[in-house]
Amino acid sequence: MSNHPVEPILFVSISARGHLNPLLTIAGELAARGRHGLCFAADDDARSEIEALTGESEVEFVSLGPQARTLNPTLWDDEAYKAATTQSKWKNWVALMREALDVNTLTEKYLVLDAEVERLKPALMVVDSETVYAVDVAMTRGIPFVLSVPYPVSGFFLPLLPKDYPTPLSGLSQRMTRAQRLTNRLLRLRFLTLPLQKGMPKKLMAYMKVRKQLGIANPTGSVAAKIDEATAVFAYSVFGVEYPFPAPEKLQMLGAVVPSTPRFETHSLTRWLDEQESVVHMGFGTISRLSVQQVASLVEVARRLNGRQSVLWKLPKAQQDLLPSDGEMPPNLRIEAWIPSQPEVLAHPRVRAFVTHGGGNSVGECLFFGKPLVVAPLWLDCHDLAARVADCGAGLVVTDTRTFDADEVTAQLTRVLNEDSFHERARHWAARQRAAGGVGRAADLIVGYADRLGAG
């Protein structure tokens, strides 16, 4: 057991990368500054990354056991993944909730974390907003906590949104037609029917029963209660990219949280980037599972860019079997199964644009470095982020996400690369992101909260 010179600051997150990464970055910044008493509770697969955060001080890894399949979409079977990625955004949301509302897993994680919190006695917890068992532990034990919201933060403040505000997960733009406004209002009402959807009443009743038995302070899981009790809510965007709405003072719009120190200065990938004249980066996150047709289309896009652009594509090893076997890859295409640091790739001066699924981290990091985007939304909140990218003028959206039509993707990418307005708007949002403070401001706020609460 570690001896903590101060009452700990405890970070907690599920293993899904989009949720884990911002907290890894913030904890790493605090470790680099020499802040003592840092702990990070997560599933065992995150151990090596958390222990590697050591800087002037260490970050203690706190095990919450093996990965929970239902809480990490990268581990879902194909049937569950397909159910959450249909053409119906409503059906996708219902499928996600059915999968994630796993009473046994949530109860087990709650009990393990609760025991660790009893041992550590943290003065402050910094928790991912979707890591429900962590919020429950903090509220039940009366421990001050900061909520980390890595998706469009308006989705967390649904009750505060004006009636004509684009409903979370709708993919609607702020500039709606009359028909879209009607669709938007109907979708807002439909959210109220979620507990009545097939299979949900039984799951919810079992979950409420267990929560009451455990004595959880927020037995219904009310989001409004979480917001009221939170010391602060961290969001990783800025208003102007995120559509403005009436927000409480505790909401901190930080811009993207990007590591302040490089991770792979001498990596061979850096040398390759240095040697290129102009590079398009392609990456679709850890959840997305591309089809044979989508992969073939993206190879064709790279082929059409040959002679004008080099292409760096992060394609997981498990999906590289989908690459066309009947022909050579374009000579301008480099495929990597894993990239040590996406922010460093996007920061590289040779990288001029990013083709992405539109995850919150990817969009924020790209705009932080002033690069325009082409967004092909493949997952729930990605549709909302795609609309925001288009509306803020920093990129374009692929409409044919089923096949990634090569003609459309090439045309959108050519516009983004060649039209000055996209680069100008991307640079504008880079300045706004940096002014918001990013990881430095996040660390300052956490230190301030912790010191005020007696952790330092």
Coordinates of C-alpha atoms in Angstrom, one line a residue, residues 157-441:
F157 CA -27.5 19.4 -19.8
L158 CA -30.6 18.2 -21.7
P159 CA -33.2 19.8 -19.2
L160 CA -31.5 23.2 -19.7
L161 CA -31.7 23.2 -23.5
P162 CA -34.1 25.5 -25.3
K163 CA -36.8 23.7 -27.2
D164 CA -35.3 24.6 -30.6
Y165 CA -31.8 23.5 -29.6
P166 CA -30.6 20.4 -31.6
T167 CA -31.5 17.4 -29.4
P168 CA -28.5 15.4 -28.4
L169 CA -27.7 12.5 -30.7
S170 CA -30.0 13.9 -33.4
G171 CA -27.1 15.0 -35.7
L172 CA -29.2 18.2 -36.5
S173 CA -27.6 21.5 -37.2
Q174 CA -28.4 24.6 -35.3
R175 CA -29.8 26.0 -38.6
M176 CA -32.8 23.7 -39.0
T177 CA -35.6 23.7 -41.5
R178 CA -39.2 23.8 -40.4
A179 CA -39.5 20.0 -40.9
Q180 CA -36.3 19.5 -38.9
R181 CA -37.5 21.6 -36.0
L182 CA -40.6 19.4 -35.8
T183 CA -38.4 16.3 -35.9
N184 CA -36.3 17.8 -33.2
R185 CA -39.2 18.4 -30.9
L186 CA -40.6 14.9 -31.4
L187 CA -37.2 13.4 -30.7
R188 CA -36.9 15.4 -27.5
L189 CA -40.3 14.0 -26.4
R190 CA -39.2 10.5 -27.4
F191 CA -36.4 10.6 -24.9
L192 CA -39.0 10.4 -22.2
T193 CA -40.2 7.0 -23.5
L194 CA -36.8 5.4 -23.1
P195 CA -37.7 3.5 -19.9
L196 CA -40.7 2.0 -21.7
Q197 CA -38.7 0.5 -24.6
K198 CA -38.6 -3.3 -25.1
G199 CA -36.5 -4.9 -22.4
M200 CA -35.8 -1.7 -20.5
P201 CA -38.5 -1.8 -17.7
K202 CA -37.2 -5.1 -16.3
K203 CA -33.6 -3.9 -16.4
L204 CA -34.5 -0.6 -14.8
M205 CA -36.5 -2.1 -12.0
A206 CA -33.7 -4.5 -11.2
Y207 CA -31.2 -1.7 -11.2
M208 CA -33.3 0.6 -9.0
K209 CA -33.8 -2.3 -6.5
V210 CA -30.0 -2.9 -6.3
R211 CA -29.3 0.8 -5.9
K212 CA -31.7 1.1 -3.0
Q213 CA -30.2 -2.0 -1.4
L214 CA -26.7 -0.5 -1.6
G215 CA -27.9 2.7 -0.1
I216 CA -26.8 4.8 -3.1
A217 CA -27.5 8.5 -2.4
N218 CA -29.0 9.1 -5.8
P219 CA -31.2 6.1 -6.2
T220 CA -32.8 7.1 -9.5
G221 CA -29.5 8.1 -11.1
S222 CA -30.8 11.6 -11.7
V223 CA -28.5 13.6 -13.9
A224 CA -29.8 16.8 -12.4
A225 CA -28.7 15.6 -9.0
K226 CA -25.3 14.8 -10.3
I227 CA -24.9 18.3 -11.7
D228 CA -26.2 19.9 -8.5
E229 CA -23.7 17.9 -6.4
A230 CA -20.7 18.3 -8.7
T231 CA -17.9 20.7 -7.8
A232 CA -17.4 21.4 -11.5
V233 CA -18.2 19.9 -14.9
F234 CA -15.3 19.8 -17.4
A235 CA -16.1 19.9 -21.1
Y236 CA -13.4 19.7 -23.8
S237 CA -14.7 22.2 -26.4
V238 CA -15.5 25.9 -26.7
F239 CA -18.8 27.6 -27.3
G240 CA -19.0 28.5 -31.0
V241 CA -18.0 24.9 -31.9
E242 CA -20.4 23.6 -29.3
Y243 CA -23.7 25.3 -29.7
P244 CA -24.3 27.8 -26.9
F245 CA -27.0 27.1 -24.3
P246 CA -27.8 28.5 -20.8
A247 CA -25.1 26.8 -18.6
P248 CA -24.4 27.0 -14.9
E249 CA -21.2 28.6 -13.7
K250 CA -19.7 25.3 -12.7
L251 CA -19.4 24.3 -16.4
Q252 CA -15.8 24.8 -17.4
M253 CA -15.3 24.9 -21.2
L254 CA -11.6 24.0 -21.4
G255 CA -11.0 23.3 -25.1
A256 CA -9.2 20.1 -26.1
V257 CA -6.9 18.7 -23.4
V258 CA -3.7 17.9 -25.3
P259 CA -0.5 16.6 -23.6
S260 CA 1.9 19.4 -22.9
T261 CA 5.0 17.1 -23.5
P262 CA 5.7 15.1 -26.6
R263 CA 5.6 11.3 -26.5
F264 CA 7.5 10.0 -29.6
E265 CA 9.9 12.7 -30.8
T266 CA 12.3 10.1 -32.3
H267 CA 9.6 7.6 -33.5
S268 CA 10.1 6.4 -37.1
L269 CA 6.7 7.8 -37.9
T270 CA 7.9 11.3 -37.1
R271 CA 10.8 10.8 -39.5
W272 CA 8.4 9.7 -42.2
L273 CA 6.2 12.7 -41.7
D274 CA 9.2 15.0 -41.9
E275 CA 10.0 13.6 -45.3
Q276 CA 6.5 14.2 -46.9
E277 CA 5.4 17.4 -48.5
S278 CA 1.8 17.2 -47.5
V279 CA -0.1 14.6 -45.5
V280 CA -3.7 13.7 -45.0
H281 CA -4.3 11.8 -41.8
M282 CA -7.2 9.2 -41.6
G283 CA -8.4 7.6 -38.3
F284 CA -11.7 6.4 -37.1
G285 CA -11.3 5.8 -33.4
T286 CA -11.3 2.6 -31.4
I287 CA -15.0 1.8 -31.5
S288 CA -15.6 2.0 -35.3
R289 CA -15.6 -1.2 -37.3
L290 CA -15.2 -0.5 -41.0
S291 CA -16.7 -2.7 -43.7
V292 CA -14.9 -4.2 -46.7
Q293 CA -16.6 -1.6 -48.9
Q294 CA -15.6 1.3 -46.6
V295 CA -12.0 0.1 -46.5
A296 CA -11.9 -0.3 -50.3
S297 CA -13.3 3.2 -50.8
L298 CA -10.7 4.8 -48.5
V299 CA -7.9 3.0 -50.4
E300 CA -9.3 4.4 -53.6
V301 CA -9.4 7.9 -52.1
A302 CA -5.6 7.5 -51.3
R303 CA -5.0 6.3 -54.8
R304 CA -6.7 9.3 -56.3
L305 CA -4.6 11.6 -54.1
N306 CA -1.3 10.0 -55.2
G307 CA 1.0 12.7 -56.5
R308 CA -0.6 15.4 -54.5
Q309 CA -0.9 14.1 -51.0
S310 CA 0.6 11.4 -48.8
V311 CA -1.9 9.6 -46.6
L312 CA -1.3 8.2 -43.1
W313 CA -4.1 5.8 -42.1
K314 CA -4.5 4.4 -38.6
L315 CA -6.2 1.1 -39.3
P316 CA -6.4 -1.4 -36.4
K317 CA -4.6 -4.7 -37.1
A318 CA -7.9 -6.6 -36.8
Q319 CA -9.4 -4.6 -39.7
Q320 CA -6.3 -4.8 -42.0
D321 CA -7.7 -8.2 -43.2
L322 CA -10.3 -6.1 -45.0
L323 CA -7.8 -4.4 -47.3
P324 CA -8.1 -5.3 -51.0
S325 CA -6.1 -8.4 -51.8
D326 CA -6.3 -8.0 -55.6
G327 CA -3.7 -5.3 -56.2
E328 CA -0.9 -3.1 -54.7
M329 CA -1.6 -0.4 -52.2
P330 CA -1.1 3.1 -53.5
P331 CA 2.5 4.2 -53.0
N332 CA 1.4 7.4 -51.1
L333 CA -0.4 5.4 -48.4
R334 CA 1.1 4.4 -45.1
I335 CA -1.0 2.2 -42.8
E336 CA -0.3 1.9 -39.1
A337 CA -2.1 -0.4 -36.7
W338 CA -1.4 2.0 -33.8
I339 CA -0.2 5.5 -33.5
P340 CA 1.5 6.4 -30.1
S341 CA 0.1 10.0 -30.1
Q342 CA -2.6 11.3 -32.4
P343 CA -2.1 14.8 -31.1
E344 CA 1.5 14.8 -32.2
V345 CA 0.5 13.6 -35.7
L346 CA -2.1 16.4 -36.0
A347 CA 0.4 18.9 -34.7
H348 CA 3.0 18.0 -37.3
P349 CA 3.4 20.9 -39.9
R350 CA 3.2 18.5 -42.8
V351 CA -0.3 17.2 -41.8
R352 CA -2.9 19.4 -43.5
A353 CA -6.2 17.7 -42.9
F354 CA -7.9 14.9 -41.0
V355 CA -10.5 12.4 -42.2
T356 CA -12.2 11.1 -39.1
H357 CA -15.3 9.5 -37.6
G358 CA -15.9 12.6 -35.5
G359 CA -15.2 11.5 -32.0
G360 CA -15.0 14.2 -29.4
N361 CA -11.2 13.8 -28.8
S362 CA -10.4 13.6 -32.5
V363 CA -12.4 16.7 -33.4
G364 CA -11.1 18.7 -30.4
E365 CA -7.4 17.7 -31.0
C366 CA -7.6 18.5 -34.7
L367 CA -9.1 22.0 -34.1
F368 CA -6.6 22.6 -31.3
F369 CA -3.8 22.3 -34.0
G370 CA -5.7 24.4 -36.5
K371 CA -6.3 21.6 -39.1
P372 CA -9.6 21.3 -41.1
L373 CA -11.6 18.0 -41.1
V374 CA -13.7 15.8 -43.2
V375 CA -16.0 14.0 -40.9
A376 CA -17.7 10.6 -41.7
P377 CA -19.8 10.1 -38.5
L378 CA -20.1 6.4 -37.5
W379 CA -21.2 6.5 -33.9
L380 CA -23.9 8.1 -31.7
D381 CA -22.5 11.5 -30.7
C382 CA -20.3 11.7 -33.8
H383 CA -23.3 12.9 -35.8
D384 CA -23.7 15.9 -33.5
L385 CA -20.0 16.7 -33.7
A386 CA -20.1 16.4 -37.5
A387 CA -22.9 19.1 -37.6
R388 CA -20.8 21.3 -35.3
V389 CA -17.7 21.0 -37.5
A390 CA -19.7 22.0 -40.6
D391 CA -21.4 24.9 -38.9
C392 CA -18.2 26.3 -37.4
G393 CA -16.7 26.3 -40.9
A394 CA -13.7 24.1 -40.1
G395 CA -14.7 21.1 -42.3
L396 CA -17.2 19.1 -44.3
V397 CA -19.3 16.0 -43.6
V398 CA -19.5 12.8 -45.6
T399 CA -23.2 11.9 -46.2
D400 CA -22.7 8.4 -47.5
T401 CA -21.3 6.8 -44.3
R402 CA -22.6 3.4 -45.3
T403 CA -20.0 3.0 -48.2
F404 CA -17.7 6.0 -47.9
D405 CA -18.3 6.7 -51.6
A406 CA -14.8 7.5 -53.0
D407 CA -16.1 10.3 -55.3
E408 CA -17.7 12.1 -52.4
V409 CA -14.9 11.7 -49.9
T410 CA -12.3 12.8 -52.5
A411 CA -14.4 15.8 -53.5
Q412 CA -14.9 16.9 -49.8
L413 CA -11.3 16.4 -49.0
T414 CA -10.1 18.3 -52.1
R415 CA -12.3 21.2 -51.1
V416 CA -11.0 21.2 -47.5
L417 CA -7.4 21.0 -48.6
N418 CA -7.7 23.7 -51.3
E419 CA -10.2 26.3 -50.0
D420 CA -8.6 28.9 -47.7
S421 CA -11.8 29.4 -45.7
F422 CA -11.5 26.0 -44.0
H423 CA -7.9 26.6 -43.0
E424 CA -8.8 30.1 -41.7
R425 CA -11.7 28.8 -39.6
A426 CA -9.6 25.9 -38.3
R427 CA -6.9 28.4 -37.2
H428 CA -9.6 30.6 -35.6
W429 CA -10.8 27.7 -33.5
A430 CA -7.3 26.7 -32.6
A431 CA -6.8 30.2 -31.1
R432 CA -10.1 29.9 -29.2
Q433 CA -9.2 26.4 -28.0
R434 CA -5.8 27.5 -26.7
A435 CA -7.3 30.6 -25.0
A436 CA -9.7 28.3 -23.1
G437 CA -6.7 26.8 -21.3
G438 CA -6.8 23.1 -22.1
V439 CA -4.9 20.7 -19.9
G440 CA -3.1 23.4 -18.0
R441 CA -6.3 25.1 -16.9

